């Protein structure tokens, strides 16, 4: 067998592994990892599996509207179920989030998600 993963996907998986390992070592603690990309992309779904398998929290969203003004987030879990989690952003302290995206996810979608979280945080 030979490796058929594209370079962009491999780079993202390596980065999520490194980010997860640093969080677990206490070097760079994270509240969660946000994975942005299509819910039917197996490569993007794998980006959520990496921190999940290491015991870290993560949310896979496909667009910024998944991040709701009431501090809830609609996300896909590692089993493919679409869930809503309330109060996903902790309040009263700084929040540290790792962000990654699928290789074909436009940067503008990632930016919209970050901006939505930033605005939600400012409103808290």
PDB file of N, CA and C in Angstrom, residues 27-109:
ATOM      1  N   UNK A  27       1.893  22.895  27.921  1.00  0.00           N
ATOM      2  CA  UNK A  27       2.646  23.995  27.325  1.00  0.00           C
ATOM      3  C   UNK A  27       1.716  25.090  26.807  1.00  0.00           C
ATOM      4  N   UNK A  28       0.641  24.669  26.181  1.00  0.00           N
ATOM      5  CA  UNK A  28      -0.325  25.604  25.600  1.00  0.00           C
ATOM      6  C   UNK A  28      -1.714  25.024  25.819  1.00  0.00           C
ATOM      7  N   UNK A  29      -2.273  25.268  27.000  1.00  0.00           N
ATOM      8  CA  UNK A  29      -3.582  24.709  27.322  1.00  0.00           C
ATOM      9  C   UNK A  29      -4.646  25.270  26.388  1.00  0.00           C
ATOM     10  N   UNK A  30      -5.606  24.417  26.033  1.00  0.00           N
ATOM     11  CA  UNK A  30      -6.697  24.806  25.147  1.00  0.00           C
ATOM     12  C   UNK A  30      -8.024  24.485  25.808  1.00  0.00           C
ATOM     13  N   UNK A  31      -9.001  25.379  25.608  1.00  0.00           N
ATOM     14  CA  UNK A  31     -10.363  25.066  26.047  1.00  0.00           C
ATOM     15  C   UNK A  31     -10.987  24.066  25.082  1.00  0.00           C
ATOM     16  N   UNK A  32     -10.710  24.244  23.796  1.00  0.00           N
ATOM     17  CA  UNK A  32     -11.182  23.302  22.780  1.00  0.00           C
ATOM     18  C   UNK A  32     -10.500  23.596  21.462  1.00  0.00           C
ATOM     19  N   UNK A  33     -10.663  22.663  20.523  1.00  0.00           N
ATOM     20  CA  UNK A  33     -10.188  22.849  19.157  1.00  0.00           C
ATOM     21  C   UNK A  33     -11.409  23.003  18.256  1.00  0.00           C
ATOM     22  N   UNK A  34     -11.403  24.061  17.465  1.00  0.00           N
ATOM     23  CA  UNK A  34     -12.469  24.312  16.504  1.00  0.00           C
ATOM     24  C   UNK A  34     -12.008  23.821  15.142  1.00  0.00           C
ATOM     25  N   UNK A  35     -12.771  22.898  14.569  1.00  0.00           N
ATOM     26  CA  UNK A  35     -12.486  22.365  13.239  1.00  0.00           C
ATOM     27  C   UNK A  35     -13.550  22.940  12.301  1.00  0.00           C
ATOM     28  N   UNK A  36     -13.120  23.630  11.265  1.00  0.00           N
ATOM     29  CA  UNK A  36     -14.042  24.267  10.324  1.00  0.00           C
ATOM     30  C   UNK A  36     -13.950  23.550   8.989  1.00  0.00           C
ATOM     31  N   UNK A  37     -15.097  23.123   8.471  1.00  0.00           N
ATOM     32  CA  UNK A  37     -15.112  22.476   7.169  1.00  0.00           C
ATOM     33  C   UNK A  37     -16.355  21.652   6.957  1.00  0.00           C
ATOM     34  N   UNK A  38     -16.508  21.159   5.765  1.00  0.00           N
ATOM     35  CA  UNK A  38     -17.699  20.408   5.390  1.00  0.00           C
ATOM     36  C   UNK A  38     -17.939  19.188   6.265  1.00  0.00           C
ATOM     37  N   UNK A  39     -19.190  18.997   6.630  1.00  0.00           N
ATOM     38  CA  UNK A  39     -19.547  17.876   7.491  1.00  0.00           C
ATOM     39  C   UNK A  39     -19.430  16.541   6.763  1.00  0.00           C
ATOM     40  N   UNK A  40     -19.387  16.550   5.429  1.00  0.00           N
ATOM     41  CA  UNK A  40     -19.258  15.284   4.718  1.00  0.00           C
ATOM     42  C   UNK A  40     -17.836  15.026   4.226  1.00  0.00           C
ATOM     43  N   UNK A  41     -16.881  15.802   4.727  1.00  0.00           N
ATOM     44  CA  UNK A  41     -15.482  15.587   4.362  1.00  0.00           C
ATOM     45  C   UNK A  41     -14.831  14.654   5.373  1.00  0.00           C
ATOM     46  N   UNK A  42     -14.399  13.497   4.917  1.00  0.00           N
ATOM     47  CA  UNK A  42     -13.770  12.548   5.841  1.00  0.00           C
ATOM     48  C   UNK A  42     -12.430  13.074   6.355  1.00  0.00           C
ATOM     49  N   UNK A  43     -11.693  13.815   5.519  1.00  0.00           N
ATOM     50  CA  UNK A  43     -10.422  14.377   5.978  1.00  0.00           C
ATOM     51  C   UNK A  43     -10.646  15.422   7.071  1.00  0.00           C
ATOM     52  N   UNK A  44     -11.679  16.249   6.907  1.00  0.00           N
ATOM     53  CA  UNK A  44     -11.984  17.249   7.933  1.00  0.00           C
ATOM     54  C   UNK A  44     -12.473  16.563   9.201  1.00  0.00           C
ATOM     55  N   UNK A  45     -13.300  15.546   9.056  1.00  0.00           N
ATOM     56  CA  UNK A  45     -13.783  14.801  10.229  1.00  0.00           C
ATOM     57  C   UNK A  45     -12.610  14.194  10.994  1.00  0.00           C
ATOM     58  N   UNK A  46     -11.580  13.758  10.282  1.00  0.00           N
ATOM     59  CA  UNK A  46     -10.422  13.174  10.951  1.00  0.00           C
ATOM     60  C   UNK A  46      -9.691  14.207  11.803  1.00  0.00           C
ATOM     61  N   UNK A  47      -9.760  15.474  11.409  1.00  0.00           N
ATOM     62  CA  UNK A  47      -9.121  16.527  12.199  1.00  0.00           C
ATOM     63  C   UNK A  47      -9.763  16.641  13.582  1.00  0.00           C
ATOM     64  N   UNK A  48     -11.026  16.277  13.705  1.00  0.00           N
ATOM     65  CA  UNK A  48     -11.697  16.259  15.012  1.00  0.00           C
ATOM     66  C   UNK A  48     -11.349  14.996  15.783  1.00  0.00           C
ATOM     67  N   UNK A  49     -11.166  13.900  15.072  1.00  0.00           N
ATOM     68  CA  UNK A  49     -10.853  12.629  15.737  1.00  0.00           C
ATOM     69  C   UNK A  49      -9.520  12.690  16.476  1.00  0.00           C
ATOM     70  N   UNK A  50      -8.566  13.430  15.951  1.00  0.00           N
ATOM     71  CA  UNK A  50      -7.228  13.481  16.555  1.00  0.00           C
ATOM     72  C   UNK A  50      -7.294  14.002  17.993  1.00  0.00           C
ATOM     73  N   UNK A  51      -7.844  15.200  18.239  1.00  0.00           N
ATOM     74  CA  UNK A  51      -7.901  15.653  19.636  1.00  0.00           C
ATOM     75  C   UNK A  51      -8.864  14.816  20.479  1.00  0.00           C
ATOM     76  N   UNK A  52      -9.933  14.333  19.865  1.00  0.00           N
ATOM     77  CA  UNK A  52     -10.911  13.515  20.596  1.00  0.00           C
ATOM     78  C   UNK A  52     -10.240  12.259  21.153  1.00  0.00           C
ATOM     79  N   UNK A  53      -9.434  11.606  20.325  1.00  0.00           N
ATOM     80  CA  UNK A  53      -8.749  10.389  20.758  1.00  0.00           C
ATOM     81  C   UNK A  53      -7.730  10.664  21.866  1.00  0.00           C
ATOM     82  N   UNK A  54      -7.294  11.912  21.970  1.00  0.00           N
ATOM     83  CA  UNK A  54      -6.336  12.285  23.014  1.00  0.00           C
ATOM     84  C   UNK A  54      -7.039  12.829  24.259  1.00  0.00           C
ATOM     85  N   UNK A  55      -8.379  12.869  24.221  1.00  0.00           N
ATOM     86  CA  UNK A  55      -9.142  13.322  25.383  1.00  0.00           C
ATOM     87  C   UNK A  55      -9.401  14.818  25.440  1.00  0.00           C
ATOM     88  N   UNK A  56      -9.208  15.518  24.326  1.00  0.00           N
ATOM     89  CA  UNK A  56      -9.441  16.956  24.282  1.00  0.00           C
ATOM     90  C   UNK A  56     -10.809  17.264  23.689  1.00  0.00           C
ATOM     91  N   UNK A  57     -11.363  18.410  24.053  1.00  0.00           N
ATOM     92  CA  UNK A  57     -12.649  18.840  23.513  1.00  0.00           C
ATOM     93  C   UNK A  57     -12.456  19.447  22.133  1.00  0.00           C
ATOM     94  N   UNK A  58     -13.434  19.253  21.279  1.00  0.00           N
ATOM     95  CA  UNK A  58     -13.399  19.843  19.953  1.00  0.00           C
ATOM     96  C   UNK A  58     -14.789  19.969  19.376  1.00  0.00           C
ATOM     97  N   UNK A  59     -14.945  20.918  18.477  1.00  0.00           N
ATOM     98  CA  UNK A  59     -16.211  21.138  17.782  1.00  0.00           C
ATOM     99  C   UNK A  59     -15.933  21.259  16.293  1.00  0.00           C
ATOM    100  N   UNK A  60     -16.681  20.514  15.487  1.00  0.00           N
ATOM    101  CA  UNK A  60     -16.563  20.568  14.027  1.00  0.00           C
ATOM    102  C   UNK A  60     -17.782  21.316  13.503  1.00  0.00           C
ATOM    103  N   UNK A  61     -17.558  22.507  12.962  1.00  0.00           N
ATOM    104  CA  UNK A  61     -18.634  23.310  12.385  1.00  0.00           C
ATOM    105  C   UNK A  61     -18.406  23.424  10.887  1.00  0.00           C
ATOM    106  N   UNK A  62     -19.493  23.622  10.154  1.00  0.00           N
ATOM    107  CA  UNK A  62     -19.328  23.772   8.709  1.00  0.00           C
ATOM    108  C   UNK A  62     -19.498  25.218   8.242  1.00  0.00           C
ATOM    109  N   UNK A  63     -19.976  26.079   9.134  1.00  0.00           N
ATOM    110  CA  UNK A  63     -20.128  27.494   8.790  1.00  0.00           C
ATOM    111  C   UNK A  63     -20.297  28.301  10.071  1.00  0.00           C
ATOM    112  N   UNK A  64     -20.100  29.607   9.949  1.00  0.00           N
ATOM    113  CA  UNK A  64     -20.140  30.485  11.122  1.00  0.00           C
ATOM    114  C   UNK A  64     -21.507  30.505  11.802  1.00  0.00           C
ATOM    115  N   UNK A  65     -22.571  30.263  11.057  1.00  0.00           N
ATOM    116  CA  UNK A  65     -23.909  30.300  11.663  1.00  0.00           C
ATOM    117  C   UNK A  65     -24.110  29.178  12.686  1.00  0.00           C
ATOM    118  N   UNK A  66     -23.213  28.207  12.715  1.00  0.00           N
ATOM    119  CA  UNK A  66     -23.273  27.153  13.739  1.00  0.00           C
ATOM    120  C   UNK A  66     -22.954  27.711  15.129  1.00  0.00           C
ATOM    121  N   UNK A  67     -22.270  28.838  15.155  1.00  0.00           N
ATOM    122  CA  UNK A  67     -21.912  29.498  16.413  1.00  0.00           C
ATOM    123  C   UNK A  67     -23.014  30.502  16.700  1.00  0.00           C
ATOM    124  N   UNK A  68     -23.808  30.203  17.701  1.00  0.00           N
ATOM    125  CA  UNK A  68     -25.044  30.946  17.934  1.00  0.00           C
ATOM    126  C   UNK A  68     -24.873  32.080  18.940  1.00  0.00           C
ATOM    127  N   UNK A  69     -25.679  33.124  18.784  1.00  0.00           N
ATOM    128  CA  UNK A  69     -25.587  34.278  19.686  1.00  0.00           C
ATOM    129  C   UNK A  69     -25.883  33.950  21.155  1.00  0.00           C
ATOM    130  N   UNK A  70     -26.541  32.824  21.410  1.00  0.00           N
ATOM    131  CA  UNK A  70     -26.881  32.451  22.791  1.00  0.00           C
ATOM    132  C   UNK A  70     -25.793  31.584  23.437  1.00  0.00           C
ATOM    133  N   UNK A  71     -24.589  31.593  22.863  1.00  0.00           N
ATOM    134  CA  UNK A  71     -23.436  30.831  23.359  1.00  0.00           C
ATOM    135  C   UNK A  71     -23.660  29.321  23.241  1.00  0.00           C
ATOM    136  N   UNK A  72     -24.371  28.923  22.211  1.00  0.00           N
ATOM    137  CA  UNK A  72     -24.503  27.505  21.876  1.00  0.00           C
ATOM    138  C   UNK A  72     -23.778  27.295  20.548  1.00  0.00           C
ATOM    139  N   UNK A  73     -23.378  26.049  20.319  1.00  0.00           N
ATOM    140  CA  UNK A  73     -22.697  25.730  19.064  1.00  0.00           C
ATOM    141  C   UNK A  73     -23.300  24.450  18.490  1.00  0.00           C
ATOM    142  N   UNK A  74     -23.657  24.508  17.219  1.00  0.00           N
ATOM    143  CA  UNK A  74     -24.129  23.319  16.499  1.00  0.00           C
ATOM    144  C   UNK A  74     -22.909  22.701  15.833  1.00  0.00           C
ATOM    145  N   UNK A  75     -22.681  21.425  16.091  1.00  0.00           N
ATOM    146  CA  UNK A  75     -21.451  20.810  15.604  1.00  0.00           C
ATOM    147  C   UNK A  75     -21.671  19.333  15.302  1.00  0.00           C
ATOM    148  N   UNK A  76     -20.748  18.800  14.536  1.00  0.00           N
ATOM    149  CA  UNK A  76     -20.748  17.376  14.199  1.00  0.00           C
ATOM    150  C   UNK A  76     -19.774  16.684  15.138  1.00  0.00           C
ATOM    151  N   UNK A  77     -20.218  15.578  15.746  1.00  0.00           N
ATOM    152  CA  UNK A  77     -19.304  14.851  16.628  1.00  0.00           C
ATOM    153  C   UNK A  77     -18.537  13.793  15.837  1.00  0.00           C
ATOM    154  N   UNK A  78     -17.648  13.083  16.511  1.00  0.00           N
ATOM    155  CA  UNK A  78     -16.798  12.112  15.816  1.00  0.00           C
ATOM    156  C   UNK A  78     -17.579  10.929  15.252  1.00  0.00           C
ATOM    157  N   UNK A  79     -18.823  10.753  15.697  1.00  0.00           N
ATOM    158  CA  UNK A  79     -19.650   9.654  15.191  1.00  0.00           C
ATOM    159  C   UNK A  79     -20.570  10.108  14.056  1.00  0.00           C
ATOM    160  N   UNK A  80     -20.513  11.396  13.712  1.00  0.00           N
ATOM    161  CA  UNK A  80     -21.315  11.926  12.616  1.00  0.00           C
ATOM    162  C   UNK A  80     -22.637  12.546  13.027  1.00  0.00           C
ATOM    163  N   UNK A  81     -22.960  12.517  14.311  1.00  0.00           N
ATOM    164  CA  UNK A  81     -24.217  13.112  14.789  1.00  0.00           C
ATOM    165  C   UNK A  81     -24.068  14.632  14.855  1.00  0.00           C
ATOM    166  N   UNK A  82     -25.154  15.328  14.531  1.00  0.00           N
ATOM    167  CA  UNK A  82     -25.179  16.780  14.648  1.00  0.00           C
ATOM    168  C   UNK A  82     -25.776  17.114  16.018  1.00  0.00           C
ATOM    169  N   UNK A  83     -24.995  17.803  16.831  1.00  0.00           N
ATOM    170  CA  UNK A  83     -25.378  18.113  18.206  1.00  0.00           C
ATOM    171  C   UNK A  83     -25.376  19.615  18.430  1.00  0.00           C
ATOM    172  N   UNK A  84     -26.054  20.034  19.493  1.00  0.00           N
ATOM    173  CA  UNK A  84     -25.978  21.421  19.940  1.00  0.00           C
ATOM    174  C   UNK A  84     -25.473  21.401  21.374  1.00  0.00           C
ATOM    175  N   UNK A  85     -24.414  22.141  21.625  1.00  0.00           N
ATOM    176  CA  UNK A  85     -23.842  22.250  22.963  1.00  0.00           C
ATOM    177  C   UNK A  85     -24.057  23.674  23.452  1.00  0.00           C
ATOM    178  N   UNK A  86     -24.692  23.811  24.612  1.00  0.00           N
ATOM    179  CA  UNK A  86     -24.918  25.126  25.219  1.00  0.00           C
ATOM    180  C   UNK A  86     -23.678  25.568  25.972  1.00  0.00           C
ATOM    181  N   UNK A  87     -23.540  26.881  26.121  1.00  0.00           N
ATOM    182  CA  UNK A  87     -22.458  27.477  26.925  1.00  0.00           C
ATOM    183  C   UNK A  87     -21.084  26.903  26.575  1.00  0.00           C
ATOM    184  N   UNK A  88     -20.794  26.859  25.287  1.00  0.00           N
ATOM    185  CA  UNK A  88     -19.528  26.263  24.860  1.00  0.00           C
ATOM    186  C   UNK A  88     -18.330  27.167  25.142  1.00  0.00           C
ATOM    187  N   UNK A  89     -18.560  28.469  25.239  1.00  0.00           N
ATOM    188  CA  UNK A  89     -17.479  29.391  25.582  1.00  0.00           C
ATOM    189  C   UNK A  89     -17.529  29.674  27.076  1.00  0.00           C
ATOM    190  N   UNK A  90     -16.486  29.345  27.812  1.00  0.00           N
ATOM    191  CA  UNK A  90     -16.486  29.663  29.239  1.00  0.00           C
ATOM    192  C   UNK A  90     -16.479  31.177  29.440  1.00  0.00           C
ATOM    193  N   UNK A  91     -17.060  31.638  30.525  1.00  0.00           N
ATOM    194  CA  UNK A  91     -17.076  33.078  30.786  1.00  0.00           C
ATOM    195  C   UNK A  91     -16.237  33.388  32.016  1.00  0.00           C
ATOM    196  N   UNK A  92     -15.887  34.645  32.154  1.00  0.00           N
ATOM    197  CA  UNK A  92     -15.166  35.094  33.330  1.00  0.00           C
ATOM    198  C   UNK A  92     -13.669  34.866  33.314  1.00  0.00           C
ATOM    199  N   UNK A  93     -13.144  34.397  32.204  1.00  0.00           N
ATOM    200  CA  UNK A  93     -11.701  34.177  32.094  1.00  0.00           C
ATOM    201  C   UNK A  93     -11.325  34.148  30.611  1.00  0.00           C
ATOM    202  N   UNK A  94     -10.050  34.321  30.314  1.00  0.00           N
ATOM    203  CA  UNK A  94      -9.625  34.219  28.911  1.00  0.00           C
ATOM    204  C   UNK A  94      -9.899  32.817  28.357  1.00  0.00           C
ATOM    205  N   UNK A  95     -10.173  32.758  27.076  1.00  0.00           N
ATOM    206  CA  UNK A  95     -10.453  31.495  26.399  1.00  0.00           C
ATOM    207  C   UNK A  95      -9.339  31.237  25.393  1.00  0.00           C
ATOM    208  N   UNK A  96      -8.864  29.999  25.353  1.00  0.00           N
ATOM    209  CA  UNK A  96      -7.812  29.635  24.397  1.00  0.00           C
ATOM    210  C   UNK A  96      -8.356  28.542  23.483  1.00  0.00           C
ATOM    211  N   UNK A  97      -8.384  28.841  22.184  1.00  0.00           N
ATOM    212  CA  UNK A  97      -8.984  27.956  21.197  1.00  0.00           C
ATOM    213  C   UNK A  97      -7.951  27.629  20.122  1.00  0.00           C
ATOM    214  N   UNK A  98      -7.839  26.345  19.804  1.00  0.00           N
ATOM    215  CA  UNK A  98      -7.049  25.932  18.658  1.00  0.00           C
ATOM    216  C   UNK A  98      -7.972  25.892  17.451  1.00  0.00           C
ATOM    217  N   UNK A  99      -7.527  26.371  16.319  1.00  0.00           N
ATOM    218  CA  UNK A  99      -8.369  26.428  15.121  1.00  0.00           C
ATOM    219  C   UNK A  99      -7.672  25.725  13.972  1.00  0.00           C
ATOM    220  N   UNK A 100      -8.437  24.888  13.271  1.00  0.00           N
ATOM    221  CA  UNK A 100      -7.945  24.257  12.059  1.00  0.00           C
ATOM    222  C   UNK A 100      -9.102  24.146  11.080  1.00  0.00           C
ATOM    223  N   UNK A 101      -8.788  23.768   9.866  1.00  0.00           N
ATOM    224  CA  UNK A 101      -9.841  23.625   8.853  1.00  0.00           C
ATOM    225  C   UNK A 101      -9.461  22.574   7.839  1.00  0.00           C
ATOM    226  N   UNK A 102     -10.463  22.088   7.149  1.00  0.00           N
ATOM    227  CA  UNK A 102     -10.235  21.152   6.065  1.00  0.00           C
ATOM    228  C   UNK A 102      -9.478  21.832   4.937  1.00  0.00           C
ATOM    229  N   UNK A 103      -8.755  21.033   4.170  1.00  0.00           N
ATOM    230  CA  UNK A 103      -7.899  21.572   3.111  1.00  0.00           C
ATOM    231  C   UNK A 103      -8.677  22.377   2.067  1.00  0.00           C
ATOM    232  N   UNK A 104      -9.948  22.021   1.832  1.00  0.00           N
ATOM    233  CA  UNK A 104     -10.724  22.734   0.820  1.00  0.00           C
ATOM    234  C   UNK A 104     -11.642  23.800   1.418  1.00  0.00           C
ATOM    235  N   UNK A 105     -11.534  24.043   2.712  1.00  0.00           N
ATOM    236  CA  UNK A 105     -12.360  25.061   3.347  1.00  0.00           C
ATOM    237  C   UNK A 105     -11.781  26.440   3.039  1.00  0.00           C
ATOM    238  N   UNK A 106     -12.608  27.333   2.482  1.00  0.00           N
ATOM    239  CA  UNK A 106     -12.098  28.676   2.181  1.00  0.00           C
ATOM    240  C   UNK A 106     -11.659  29.408   3.453  1.00  0.00           C
ATOM    241  N   UNK A 107     -10.566  30.153   3.359  1.00  0.00           N
ATOM    242  CA  UNK A 107     -10.085  30.935   4.499  1.00  0.00           C
ATOM    243  C   UNK A 107     -11.163  31.884   5.010  1.00  0.00           C
ATOM    244  N   UNK A 108     -12.014  32.384   4.106  1.00  0.00           N
ATOM    245  CA  UNK A 108     -13.055  33.322   4.518  1.00  0.00           C
ATOM    246  C   UNK A 108     -14.050  32.681   5.489  1.00  0.00           C
ATOM    247  N   UNK A 109     -14.312  31.396   5.343  1.00  0.00           N
ATOM    248  CA  UNK A 109     -15.235  30.700   6.251  1.00  0.00           C
ATOM    249  C   UNK A 109     -14.587  30.558   7.631  1.00  0.00           C
TER     250      UNK A 109
END
